[in-house]
mmCIF file of C-alpha atoms in Angstrom:
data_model
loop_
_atom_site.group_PDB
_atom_site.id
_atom_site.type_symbol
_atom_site.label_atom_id
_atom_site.label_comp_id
_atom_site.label_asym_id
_atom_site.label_seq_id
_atom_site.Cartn_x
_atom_site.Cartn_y
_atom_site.Cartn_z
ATOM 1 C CA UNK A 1 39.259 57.924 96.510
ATOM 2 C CA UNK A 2 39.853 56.091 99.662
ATOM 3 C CA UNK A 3 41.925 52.741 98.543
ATOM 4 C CA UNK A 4 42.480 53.968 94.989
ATOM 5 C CA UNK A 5 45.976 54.651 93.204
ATOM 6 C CA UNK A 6 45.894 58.218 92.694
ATOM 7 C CA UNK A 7 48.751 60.771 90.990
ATOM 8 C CA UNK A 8 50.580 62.291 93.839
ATOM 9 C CA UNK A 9 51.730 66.287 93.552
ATOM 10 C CA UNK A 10 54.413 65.665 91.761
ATOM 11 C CA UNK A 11 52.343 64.080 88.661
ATOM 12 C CA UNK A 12 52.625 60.279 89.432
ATOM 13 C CA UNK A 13 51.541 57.682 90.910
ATOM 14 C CA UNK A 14 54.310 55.540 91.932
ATOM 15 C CA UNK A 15 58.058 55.364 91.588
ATOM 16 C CA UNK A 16 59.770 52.020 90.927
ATOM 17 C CA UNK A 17 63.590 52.519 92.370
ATOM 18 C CA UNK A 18 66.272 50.333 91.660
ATOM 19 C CA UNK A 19 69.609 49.503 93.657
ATOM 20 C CA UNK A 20 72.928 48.192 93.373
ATOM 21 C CA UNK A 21 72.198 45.515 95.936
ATOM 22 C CA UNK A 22 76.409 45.240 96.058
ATOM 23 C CA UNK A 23 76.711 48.781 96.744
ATOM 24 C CA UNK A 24 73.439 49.992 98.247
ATOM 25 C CA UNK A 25 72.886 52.842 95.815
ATOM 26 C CA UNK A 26 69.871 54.022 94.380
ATOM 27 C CA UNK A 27 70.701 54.092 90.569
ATOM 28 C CA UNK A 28 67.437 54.826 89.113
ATOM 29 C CA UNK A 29 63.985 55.855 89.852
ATOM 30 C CA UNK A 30 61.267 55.391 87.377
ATOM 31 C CA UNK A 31 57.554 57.192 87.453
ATOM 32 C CA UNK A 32 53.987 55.437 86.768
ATOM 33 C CA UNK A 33 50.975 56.741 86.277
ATOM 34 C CA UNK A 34 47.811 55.084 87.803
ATOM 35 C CA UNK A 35 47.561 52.157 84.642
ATOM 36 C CA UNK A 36 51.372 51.736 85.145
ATOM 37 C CA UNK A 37 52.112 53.596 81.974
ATOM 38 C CA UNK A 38 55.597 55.303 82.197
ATOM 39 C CA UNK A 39 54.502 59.349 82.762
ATOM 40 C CA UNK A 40 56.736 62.786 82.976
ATOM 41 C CA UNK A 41 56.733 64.077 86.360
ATOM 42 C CA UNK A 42 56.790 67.580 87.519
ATOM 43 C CA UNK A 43 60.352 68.319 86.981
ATOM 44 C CA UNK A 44 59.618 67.013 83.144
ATOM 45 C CA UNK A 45 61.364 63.340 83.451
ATOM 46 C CA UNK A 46 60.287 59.731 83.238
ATOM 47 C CA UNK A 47 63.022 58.776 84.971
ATOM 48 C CA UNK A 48 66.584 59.642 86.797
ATOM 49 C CA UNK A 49 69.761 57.387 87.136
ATOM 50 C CA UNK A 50 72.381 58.033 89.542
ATOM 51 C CA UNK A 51 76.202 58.046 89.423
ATOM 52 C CA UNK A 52 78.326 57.704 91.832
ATOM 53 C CA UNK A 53 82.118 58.500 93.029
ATOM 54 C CA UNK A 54 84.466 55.579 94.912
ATOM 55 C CA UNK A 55 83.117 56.901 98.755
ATOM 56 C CA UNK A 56 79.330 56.262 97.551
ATOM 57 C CA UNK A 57 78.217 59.642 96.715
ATOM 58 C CA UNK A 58 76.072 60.615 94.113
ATOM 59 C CA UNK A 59 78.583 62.657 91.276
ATOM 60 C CA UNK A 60 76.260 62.849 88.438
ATOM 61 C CA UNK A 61 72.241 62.612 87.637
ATOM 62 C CA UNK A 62 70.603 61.759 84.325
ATOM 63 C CA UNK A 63 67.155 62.192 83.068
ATOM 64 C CA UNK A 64 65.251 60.403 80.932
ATOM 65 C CA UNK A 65 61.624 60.972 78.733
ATOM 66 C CA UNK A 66 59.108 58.332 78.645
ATOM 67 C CA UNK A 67 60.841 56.986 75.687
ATOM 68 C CA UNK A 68 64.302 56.107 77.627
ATOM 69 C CA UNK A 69 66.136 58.664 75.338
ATOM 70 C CA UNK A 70 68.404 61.320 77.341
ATOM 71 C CA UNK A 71 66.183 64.716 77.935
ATOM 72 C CA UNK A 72 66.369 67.882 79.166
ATOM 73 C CA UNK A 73 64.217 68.688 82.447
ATOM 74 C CA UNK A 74 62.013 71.555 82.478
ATOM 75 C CA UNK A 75 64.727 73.070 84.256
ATOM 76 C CA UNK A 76 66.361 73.111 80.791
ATOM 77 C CA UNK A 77 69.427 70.339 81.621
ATOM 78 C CA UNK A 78 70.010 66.694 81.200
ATOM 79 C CA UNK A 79 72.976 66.013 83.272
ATOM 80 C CA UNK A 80 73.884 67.386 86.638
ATOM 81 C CA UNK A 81 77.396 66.385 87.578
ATOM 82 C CA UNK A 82 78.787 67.098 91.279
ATOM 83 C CA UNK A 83 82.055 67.670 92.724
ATOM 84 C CA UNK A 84 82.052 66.964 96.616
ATOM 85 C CA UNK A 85 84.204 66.641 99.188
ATOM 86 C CA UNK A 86 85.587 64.005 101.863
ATOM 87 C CA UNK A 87 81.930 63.925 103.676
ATOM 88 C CA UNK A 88 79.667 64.461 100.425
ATOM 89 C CA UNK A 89 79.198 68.319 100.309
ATOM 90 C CA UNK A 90 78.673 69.525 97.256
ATOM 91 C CA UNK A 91 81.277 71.579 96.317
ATOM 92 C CA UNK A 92 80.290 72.552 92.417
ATOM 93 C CA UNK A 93 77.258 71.728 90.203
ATOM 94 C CA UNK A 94 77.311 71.775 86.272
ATOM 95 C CA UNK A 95 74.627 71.145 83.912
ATOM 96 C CA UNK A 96 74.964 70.149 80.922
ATOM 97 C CA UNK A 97 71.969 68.931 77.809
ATOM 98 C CA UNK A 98 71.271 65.838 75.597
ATOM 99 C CA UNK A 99 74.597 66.160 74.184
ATOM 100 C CA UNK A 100 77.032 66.336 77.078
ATOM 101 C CA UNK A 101 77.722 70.475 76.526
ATOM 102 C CA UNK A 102 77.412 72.857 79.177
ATOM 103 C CA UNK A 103 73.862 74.508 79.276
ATOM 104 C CA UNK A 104 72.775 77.687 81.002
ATOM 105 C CA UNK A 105 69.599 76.128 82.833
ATOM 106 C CA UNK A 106 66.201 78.043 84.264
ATOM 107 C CA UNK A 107 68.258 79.821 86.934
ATOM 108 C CA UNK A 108 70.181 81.545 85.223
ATOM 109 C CA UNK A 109 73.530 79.491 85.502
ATOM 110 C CA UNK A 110 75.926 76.456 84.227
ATOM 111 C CA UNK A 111 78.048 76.415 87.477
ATOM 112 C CA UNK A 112 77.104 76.496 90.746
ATOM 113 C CA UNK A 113 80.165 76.491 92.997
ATOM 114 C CA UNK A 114 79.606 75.835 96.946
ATOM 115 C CA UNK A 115 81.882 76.890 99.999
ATOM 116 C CA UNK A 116 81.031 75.068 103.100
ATOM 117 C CA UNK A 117 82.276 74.799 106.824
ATOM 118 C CA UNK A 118 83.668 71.685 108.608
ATOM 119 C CA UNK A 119 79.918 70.373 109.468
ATOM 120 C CA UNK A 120 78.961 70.942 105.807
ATOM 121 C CA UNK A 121 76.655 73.826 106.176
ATOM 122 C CA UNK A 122 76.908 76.175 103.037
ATOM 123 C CA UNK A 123 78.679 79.552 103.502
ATOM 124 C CA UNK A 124 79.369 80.910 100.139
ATOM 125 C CA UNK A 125 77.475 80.038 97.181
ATOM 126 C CA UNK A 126 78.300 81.604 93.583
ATOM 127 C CA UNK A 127 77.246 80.919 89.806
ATOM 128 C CA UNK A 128 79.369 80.590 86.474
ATOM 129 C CA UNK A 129 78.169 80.813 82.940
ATOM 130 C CA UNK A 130 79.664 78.499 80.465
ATOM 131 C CA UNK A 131 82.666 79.782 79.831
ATOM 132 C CA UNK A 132 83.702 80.408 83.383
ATOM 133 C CA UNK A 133 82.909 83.587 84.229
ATOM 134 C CA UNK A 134 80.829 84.732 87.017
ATOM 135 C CA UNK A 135 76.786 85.685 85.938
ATOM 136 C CA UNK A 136 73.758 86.235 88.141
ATOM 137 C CA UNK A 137 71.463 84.154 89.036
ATOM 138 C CA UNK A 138 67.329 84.505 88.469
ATOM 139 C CA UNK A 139 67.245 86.619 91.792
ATOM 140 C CA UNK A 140 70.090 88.755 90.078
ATOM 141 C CA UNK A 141 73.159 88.189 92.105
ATOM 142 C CA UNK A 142 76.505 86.382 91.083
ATOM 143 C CA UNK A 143 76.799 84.903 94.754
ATOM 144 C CA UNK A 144 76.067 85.410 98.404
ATOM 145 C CA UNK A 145 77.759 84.630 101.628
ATOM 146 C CA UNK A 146 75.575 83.427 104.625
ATOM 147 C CA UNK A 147 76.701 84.532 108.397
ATOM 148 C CA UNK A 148 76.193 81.673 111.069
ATOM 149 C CA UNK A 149 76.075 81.351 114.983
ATOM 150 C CA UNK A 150 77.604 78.981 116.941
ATOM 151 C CA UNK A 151 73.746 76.748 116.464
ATOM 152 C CA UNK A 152 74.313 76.853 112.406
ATOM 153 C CA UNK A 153 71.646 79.684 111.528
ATOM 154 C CA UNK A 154 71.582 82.146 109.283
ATOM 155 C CA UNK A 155 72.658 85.306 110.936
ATOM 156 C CA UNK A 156 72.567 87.158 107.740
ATOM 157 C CA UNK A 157 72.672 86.398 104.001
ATOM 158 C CA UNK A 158 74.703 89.259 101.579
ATOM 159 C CA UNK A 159 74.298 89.383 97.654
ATOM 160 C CA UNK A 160 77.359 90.586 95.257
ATOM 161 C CA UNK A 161 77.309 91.009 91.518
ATOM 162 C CA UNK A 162 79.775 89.838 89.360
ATOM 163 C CA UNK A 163 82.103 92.167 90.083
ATOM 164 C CA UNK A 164 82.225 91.103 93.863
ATOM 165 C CA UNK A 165 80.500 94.489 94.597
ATOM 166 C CA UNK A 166 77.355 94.441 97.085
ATOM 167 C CA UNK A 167 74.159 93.495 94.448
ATOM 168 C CA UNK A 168 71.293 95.687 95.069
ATOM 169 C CA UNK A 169 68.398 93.482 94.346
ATOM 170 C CA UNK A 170 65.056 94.403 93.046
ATOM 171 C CA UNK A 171 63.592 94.433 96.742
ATOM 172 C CA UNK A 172 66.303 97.701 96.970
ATOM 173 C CA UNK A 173 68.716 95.293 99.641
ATOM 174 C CA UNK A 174 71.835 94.372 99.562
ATOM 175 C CA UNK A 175 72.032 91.549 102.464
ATOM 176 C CA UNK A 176 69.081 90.027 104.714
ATOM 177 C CA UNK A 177 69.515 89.628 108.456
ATOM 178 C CA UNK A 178 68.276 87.237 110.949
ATOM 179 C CA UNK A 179 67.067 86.739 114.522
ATOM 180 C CA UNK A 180 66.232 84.085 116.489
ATOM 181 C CA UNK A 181 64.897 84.109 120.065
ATOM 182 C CA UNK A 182 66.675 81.708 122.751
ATOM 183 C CA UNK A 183 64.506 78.563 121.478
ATOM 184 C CA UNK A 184 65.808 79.129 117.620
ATOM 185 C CA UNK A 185 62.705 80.058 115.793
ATOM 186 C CA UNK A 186 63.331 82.856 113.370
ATOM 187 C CA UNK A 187 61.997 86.548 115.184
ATOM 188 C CA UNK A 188 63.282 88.924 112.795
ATOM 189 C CA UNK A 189 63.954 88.890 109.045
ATOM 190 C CA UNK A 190 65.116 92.703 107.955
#
């Protein structure tokens, strides 16, 4: 209704953030529904808080039910901590449940681990199980390596398996390759 408080897509109505005014930082963000009653959004939380590392970037995220108790997501993980480097990349993502231990979440892995270029675009991405060893994702590969031109694009994306060997996935491919005509909108996908 026009001039009403409606729930948005993501199953609220508003979001209530909170800063560090000394730092700047976000640190939490709470979700309403239309009464103002706390309410679990789509990604099953009440709320997040935010944690950050001495350069201002955010190192860890924490979720919270309607009660203010520690919960998983329906992701299946409480705690996402980052590693990044000098300019904020993510370099490695863990998850971890209520009780601080490493959990294998909805995709399939505990570790994601990042490899990036100088302007922070990704170009190697691969996933970890809990005790460190390499496991594939949902889509069933262990990692994939992304080709770029000069502009940053995707020139071509390749899967492996665990082994490092090329991962045939259930489409029957092995890598996906891009084209782009000279204004940069994507012509080709094969």
């Amino acid at each position: 209704d026009k001039g009403h408080l409606t729930r948005n897509t993501a199953g609220y109505a508003y979001v209530i953030r909170d800063y560090d005014i000394k730092k700047d930082y976000l640190i939490r963000e709470s979700y309403y529904d239309v009464s103002g009653a706390p309410i679990v959004n789509t990604e099953g939380v009440a709320s997040k808080e935010f944690e950050y590392d001495a350069l201002g970037f955010v190192i860890r995220e924490n979720y919270y039910g309607i009660d203010g108790k520690i919960t998983e997501n329906y992701d299946g993980y409480a705690h996402v901590g980052r590693t990044v480097d000098f300019a904020g990349n993510e370099t490695k993502a863990q998850y971890f449940d209520t009780d601080g231990k490493p959990v294998t979440q909805q995709a399939g892995y505990a570790v994601r681990s990042r490899r990036t270029d100088v302007l922070g675009r990704v170009l190697e991405e691969s996933y970890w199980s809990t005790d460190g060893k390499p496991v594939r994702c949902r889509e069933g590969y262990a990692s994939v390596t992304f080709a770029r031109d000069k502009n940053g694009r995707v020139l071509q994306e390749t899967f492996y398996d665990k082994a490092g060997n090329a991962a045939i996935l259930s489409g029957g491919y092995t890598s996906v390759r891009k084209e782009y005509d000279a204004r940069g909108y994507e012509v080709l996908t094969s």
